[in-house]
Every structure is written in structure tokens, then in C-alpha cells.
Coordinates of C-alpha atoms and ligand atoms in Angstrom, one line a residue:
M1 CA 15.2 10.6 -10.7
P2 CA 15.7 13.0 -13.9
N3 CA 16.4 16.0 -12.1
F4 CA 13.8 18.4 -14.6
Q5 CA 11.3 15.9 -13.0
L6 CA 12.3 16.9 -9.1
S7 CA 12.3 20.7 -10.2
R8 CA 9.2 20.1 -12.1
R9 CA 7.4 18.5 -8.4
R10 CA 9.2 21.4 -5.9
F11 CA 7.2 24.0 -8.5
L12 CA 4.2 22.1 -8.5
T13 CA 4.1 21.4 -5.2
G14 CA 5.1 24.9 -3.7
A15 CA 2.5 26.4 -6.2
A16 CA -0.5 24.4 -5.0
V17 CA 0.6 25.2 -1.5
A18 CA 1.0 29.0 -2.0
S19 CA -3.0 28.5 -3.4
T20 CA -4.5 26.5 -1.1
V21 CA -4.3 27.1 2.7
P22 CA -0.9 28.1 4.8
L23 CA 0.7 24.6 6.2
S24 CA 3.3 25.0 9.0
G25 CA 7.1 24.1 8.6
C26 CA 8.7 22.6 6.7
F27 CA 7.1 21.4 3.1
D28 CA 10.2 20.5 1.2
F29 CA 9.5 16.9 -0.1
L30 CA 12.3 16.6 -1.8
G31 CA 15.4 18.3 0.5
D32 CA 14.0 17.1 4.2
R33 CA 12.2 14.2 3.7
D34 CA 12.3 13.0 6.9
G35 CA 10.6 16.1 8.5
T36 CA 7.6 15.7 6.2
V37 CA 5.4 12.9 7.5
R38 CA 3.3 15.3 10.3
N39 CA 3.3 17.9 7.2
V40 CA 2.1 14.3 5.1
L41 CA -0.8 14.3 7.1
E42 CA -1.8 18.1 7.0
T43 CA -1.2 17.8 3.2
A44 CA -3.7 15.0 2.8
N45 CA -6.4 16.9 4.9
S46 CA -6.0 20.3 2.9
L47 CA -6.1 19.1 -0.5
T48 CA -7.9 17.4 -2.2
Y49 CA -7.1 13.7 -3.7
R50 CA -7.8 15.3 -7.8
A51 CA -5.7 17.7 -6.6
Q52 CA -2.7 15.7 -5.3
R53 CA -3.2 13.3 -8.3
L54 CA -2.7 16.4 -10.4
L55 CA 1.2 17.3 -9.0
L56 CA 2.0 14.0 -8.0
G57 CA 1.7 12.5 -11.9
S58 CA 0.2 9.3 -12.5
D59 CA 4.0 7.4 -12.6
D60 CA 6.3 9.3 -10.7
L61 CA 8.9 6.6 -9.0
A62 CA 9.2 7.1 -5.1
R63 CA 12.5 7.2 -4.0
E64 CA 14.9 3.9 -4.2
Y65 CA 17.4 3.9 -1.6
A66 CA 21.5 1.9 -1.6
A67 CA 21.7 -1.0 0.6
S68 CA 23.9 0.5 3.0
E69 CA 20.8 2.8 4.0
I70 CA 19.1 -0.2 5.6
R71 CA 19.4 0.4 9.4
Q72 CA 16.9 -1.1 11.0
P73 CA 14.4 -3.7 10.5
Q74 CA 11.6 -3.2 9.6
R75 CA 9.3 -2.6 12.2
P76 CA 6.4 -4.4 12.4
N77 CA 3.0 -2.5 12.7
G78 CA -0.4 -3.0 13.7
S79 CA -1.2 -6.5 13.7
T80 CA 1.9 -8.8 13.6
N81 CA 0.4 -12.1 14.5
P82 CA -2.8 -12.6 13.1
R83 CA -4.7 -15.7 15.6
D84 CA -7.2 -16.6 13.3
G85 CA -7.8 -20.2 12.2
D86 CA -8.0 -20.2 8.8
Y87 CA -4.8 -17.6 8.6
L88 CA -3.1 -20.3 11.2
A89 CA -4.0 -23.3 9.7
L90 CA -2.1 -22.1 6.7
A91 CA 0.9 -20.4 8.5
R92 CA 1.0 -23.6 9.9
N93 CA 2.1 -25.8 6.4
G94 CA 4.4 -22.9 5.0
F95 CA 1.1 -21.7 3.4
T96 CA 1.7 -23.9 0.9
D97 CA -1.9 -24.2 0.4
Y98 CA -2.7 -20.7 0.4
R99 CA -4.6 -19.4 -2.8
L100 CA -4.8 -15.3 -3.7
E101 CA -8.0 -14.8 -4.9
V102 CA -9.0 -11.8 -7.5
K103 CA -12.4 -11.1 -8.6
G104 CA -15.2 -8.7 -8.5
L105 CA -14.9 -7.0 -12.3
V106 CA -12.3 -8.6 -14.1
D107 CA -12.9 -11.2 -17.4
K108 CA -10.9 -14.3 -15.4
P109 CA -11.3 -14.5 -11.7
L110 CA -7.5 -15.9 -10.6
T111 CA -6.7 -18.5 -7.8
L112 CA -2.6 -18.4 -7.2
S113 CA -0.7 -20.3 -5.2
L114 CA 2.4 -18.4 -3.9
D115 CA 4.8 -20.8 -6.6
E116 CA 2.5 -19.5 -9.1
I117 CA 3.0 -16.0 -7.4
R118 CA 6.6 -16.7 -7.2
A119 CA 6.7 -17.3 -11.0
M120 CA 5.5 -14.3 -12.0
P121 CA 7.9 -11.1 -13.0
A122 CA 9.6 -9.9 -9.7
R123 CA 10.3 -6.1 -8.7
T124 CA 13.2 -5.6 -5.9
Q125 CA 12.8 -1.9 -4.9
I126 CA 14.5 0.0 -1.3
T127 CA 11.8 2.2 -0.5
R128 CA 10.9 4.3 2.3
H129 CA 8.2 3.4 4.6
D130 CA 6.3 6.3 6.7
C131 CA 3.7 5.4 9.1
V132 CA 1.1 7.8 10.2
E133 CA 2.1 7.4 14.0
G134 CA 5.3 9.3 13.3
W135 CA 8.4 6.5 12.6
S136 CA 9.8 5.7 9.0
C137 CA 12.0 2.4 8.2
I138 CA 13.8 1.7 4.8
A139 CA 13.8 -2.1 4.0
Q140 CA 13.7 -3.8 0.7
W141 CA 11.1 -5.3 -0.7
T142 CA 10.3 -7.8 -3.5
G143 CA 7.3 -9.3 -5.5
T144 CA 5.4 -9.5 -8.3
P145 CA 4.1 -6.1 -9.7
L146 CA 0.4 -5.5 -9.6
G147 CA 0.1 -4.1 -12.8
P148 CA 0.2 -7.0 -15.0
L149 CA -1.5 -9.1 -12.3
L150 CA -4.4 -7.6 -12.8
D151 CA -3.7 -8.1 -16.5
R152 CA -3.9 -11.9 -16.5
A153 CA -7.7 -11.3 -14.6
G154 CA -8.4 -9.1 -17.4
V155 CA -9.8 -6.3 -15.1
K156 CA -13.1 -4.7 -16.9
P157 CA -13.4 -0.7 -18.0
A158 CA -16.1 -0.2 -14.8
A159 CA -13.5 -0.8 -12.5
R160 CA -12.3 2.0 -10.4
F161 CA -10.2 0.1 -7.4
A162 CA -8.1 -2.8 -6.1
L163 CA -9.7 -3.5 -2.6
F164 CA -7.4 -6.0 -0.8
E165 CA -9.0 -8.4 2.0
C166 CA -7.0 -9.4 4.8
F167 CA -6.8 -12.0 7.3
D168 CA -6.0 -10.4 10.2
T169 CA -9.0 -9.0 12.8
M170 CA -9.1 -5.9 14.0
E171 CA -12.6 -5.8 16.3
S172 CA -15.3 -7.7 16.5
G173 CA -18.6 -6.0 15.0
F174 CA -22.1 -6.7 15.0
N175 CA -22.0 -9.4 12.0
G176 CA -18.7 -10.8 13.4
P177 CA -15.0 -9.9 12.6
I178 CA -13.9 -6.5 11.2
K179 CA -10.8 -7.8 9.3
Y180 CA -8.5 -5.4 8.0
Y181 CA -9.0 -4.3 4.5
E182 CA -7.6 -1.3 2.2
S183 CA -7.8 -0.1 -1.5
I184 CA -6.5 1.9 -4.0
D185 CA -7.6 3.3 -7.5
L186 CA -6.1 1.5 -10.3
R187 CA -3.4 3.9 -10.8
D188 CA -1.5 3.3 -7.9
A189 CA -2.7 -0.6 -8.6
R190 CA -0.8 -0.2 -11.8
H191 CA 2.2 2.4 -10.9
P192 CA 5.3 0.2 -11.6
Q193 CA 7.0 0.8 -7.3
T194 CA 3.6 -1.0 -6.9
I195 CA 4.1 -4.9 -5.4
L196 CA 2.7 -7.8 -4.3
A197 CA 5.5 -8.4 -1.8
Y198 CA 6.6 -11.4 -0.4
G199 CA 10.2 -10.9 0.3
L200 CA 11.8 -8.2 2.7
N201 CA 15.6 -7.5 3.0
G202 CA 15.9 -10.7 1.0
E203 CA 13.9 -12.9 3.6
T204 CA 11.1 -14.6 3.1
L205 CA 8.3 -12.1 4.7
P206 CA 8.2 -13.2 7.8
V207 CA 4.5 -13.4 9.7
S208 CA 5.1 -10.2 11.1
N209 CA 5.1 -8.0 8.4
G210 CA 2.5 -9.6 6.3
A211 CA 3.4 -13.0 5.1
P212 CA 2.0 -14.6 2.9
L213 CA 1.5 -11.2 0.9
R214 CA 1.7 -7.7 1.5
V215 CA 1.1 -4.9 -0.9
R216 CA 3.5 -2.0 -1.3
V217 CA 2.0 1.6 -1.8
E218 CA 5.2 3.8 -2.1
R219 CA 3.5 6.5 -2.5
Q220 CA 1.5 6.8 0.6
L221 CA 1.4 5.8 4.0
G222 CA 2.0 2.7 5.7
Y223 CA -2.0 1.9 6.5
K224 CA -2.3 1.5 3.1
M225 CA -0.3 -1.5 2.7
A226 CA -2.5 -4.1 3.6
K227 CA -0.7 -7.2 5.2
F228 CA -1.6 -10.4 5.4
I229 CA -3.4 -10.3 1.9
R230 CA -6.3 -12.7 1.1
S231 CA -8.2 -11.3 -2.0
I232 CA -8.1 -8.7 -4.1
T233 CA -11.5 -7.4 -5.4
L234 CA -11.7 -5.5 -8.6
T235 CA -14.5 -2.5 -7.7
D236 CA -16.3 0.5 -8.8
T237 CA -17.7 1.6 -5.8
L238 CA -16.1 1.6 -2.4
D239 CA -19.9 1.5 -0.6
S240 CA -20.2 -2.3 -0.2
F241 CA -16.7 -2.5 2.0
G242 CA -16.8 -1.7 6.0
K243 CA -18.1 1.5 6.7
G244 CA -17.3 2.7 3.1
G245 CA -14.5 4.2 3.6
G246 CA -12.0 2.3 1.9
G247 CA -10.1 1.1 4.4
Y248 CA -10.6 -0.2 7.7
W249 CA -8.6 3.3 9.1
E250 CA -10.3 5.2 6.5
D251 CA -13.7 3.8 8.2
H252 CA -12.1 5.5 11.7
G253 CA -11.6 8.7 10.4
Y254 CA -8.0 8.5 8.1
E255 CA -7.5 9.9 5.2
W256 CA -8.3 7.3 1.7
F257 CA -5.5 9.0 -0.2
A258 CA -2.2 9.3 1.9
G259 CA 0.0 10.9 -0.3
I260 CA 3.7 11.5 0.7
Ligands
MTE301 N1 -3.7 -6.5 7.0 C1 -3.2 -5.8 8.2 N2 -1.9 -4.5 7.2 C2 -1.6 -3.3 7.9 C3 -2.1 -3.3 8.8 C4 -2.8 -4.1 9.8 O1 -2.6 -3.8 11.2 N3 -3.6 -5.4 9.3 N4 -1.1 -2.0 9.6 C5 -1.5 -1.2 8.8 C6 0.0 0.1 8.9 S1 -0.4 1.0 10.5 C7 1.3 -0.1 9.2 S2 2.4 1.1 9.3 C8 1.5 -0.9 8.1 C9 3.2 -1.9 9.1 O2 3.7 -2.8 7.8 P1 5.1 -3.2 8.9 O3 4.7 -4.5 9.6 O4 5.5 -4.3 7.8 O5 5.5 -2.3 9.4 O6 0.9 -2.2 8.0 C10 -0.2 -1.3 7.6 N5 -0.8 -2.8 7.0
MO302 MO1 1.3 2.6 10.5

């Protein structure tokens, strides 16, 4: 990333912190990113989504790393082995019968096989995954950029969010199993590093990390990056999904916008 952008962001970040609430500890996103996870949480809680959006801009790239900086496997977290029958049936077949559905506020709903998705433009990036629990991993992700895929479906002007529905059950609710879901705004959906990943560290994405498809949203925390994606719905409201928080963990109190 060019230097002037870095210093612009550093300046703006500092200014915003000074003008809102006092935060403790290191707050340097650039110099000491490893120390920021806990502060990131404070940030997400303290600054409004709108303010973070202004600071981060729409298309600044998350830092990318060299292959030599991959020091450990991507640590599987959350659901690592879905037991849902429909998922197990697909997994048994190596996901040849898998179809990604793209639906909702689109001109042309899509049903895409993995082969079709792998034939689309691909992007490989080495990035750092920050989990809200306080650990990070650097890994190489390969997938197809989400923006052009959405263009294929033709997103209607009223759409504001891309919502991911997943195969894995988190708990049983009154009306049946409650499955993982997540959502991002269209700005993040169209960000150049937002990909539907099917490859991890040069291999096929394993079940434990979200096979056959998981999203990478590199400027947000790990819980935003839905694994085991079965569909993407374009929507103008998050109210009609789960408890309306926009994601499984958001419905349990996490912030919807988890910028880092
Ligand atoms: N479907 C689904 N997606 C999910 C989760 C999950 O439990 N189910 N956990 C989230 C959390 S909290 C993290 S940190 C990452 C973990 O991704 P990894 O297993 O590839 O490290 O996935 C996120 N996406
Ligand atoms: Mo996480």
C-alpha cells in the first residue's frame, strides 16, 4: 500500500480516537497490529459503523503477507465438522452435487456448481485472520471475488446487504435448528479482497475451515467470515433473518460491524 495512504489512515484514526472516547493501550493499527485485537473490540463498540466507514474508506486493502509469514495452519474454529444431514450427503460426494444459490433482490437468481465457481476469475491472497477470542493466523486463501459474481446475478438498487446462510447448526431453537448466518454490506461485498474461498494454503478448502465455500471479509473479525455457505441472499433489511442482528453471533450480542 502506498505510504501516503498509511499516514492518512494513521492520522485519521488518531483524530477519531481523540474526538470520541478515551481508549486504553495501543491503538496503532499499523505499527502493532498484533496488539490490537482487544482494542479492536473496544473500537467496534465505541465508534459507530458510520464513523468507521468514513475512516476506513471503501476500498483500502487489508495487509497482505509473504508466504514465509505463514507459520501455522489456519486454526479451525467455531463449527469444524457439521453433522447436518444435507451437508454430510454433499460432503460424501466431494461436493459435486453442491450448488450455491444467489437469490433475493437480484435480477437473475443463480445456482452455481463448484466447477462453475472455480471457472470464474480467481484471487489468491495471504492475509491475517483475527478471531474475537484473541488469536490470529496468517493463511493463503484462494477464491472468486464476490463483486463480479454479484454482478452476474444483477443486484437490484434496493439491496443493501449480502446475507450468507450456512449448513451448520449452532443450537436447536423453538422452530427447529438455528444455523450459522452472517451478513455484510455491499461495500464490503464488492471489496476487491472479499472472495468466496475454496482454497486454503494451496489445497482444497478442508471441511474444518468451511468447505466447500467460505467468505473472506479481510477488514473484519473472523466471525463475519461465514463458512459452509449454502446461499447468498441480497436484501434491504436484516430484520427477517434470525433475531434480526444480521448474524448468529450478533443475535448473541456481538457487533454487526467488526472492523479491524
Ligand atoms: N458457518 C460458520 N461460519 C463461521 C463460524 C461457525 O461456527 N460457523 N465461526 C466463525 C468464527 S468465530 C471464526 S474465528 C472463523 C474461523 O474460521 P476457521 O475455522 O477457518 O479458522 O469462522 C467463522 N465463520
Ligand atoms: Mo472467531
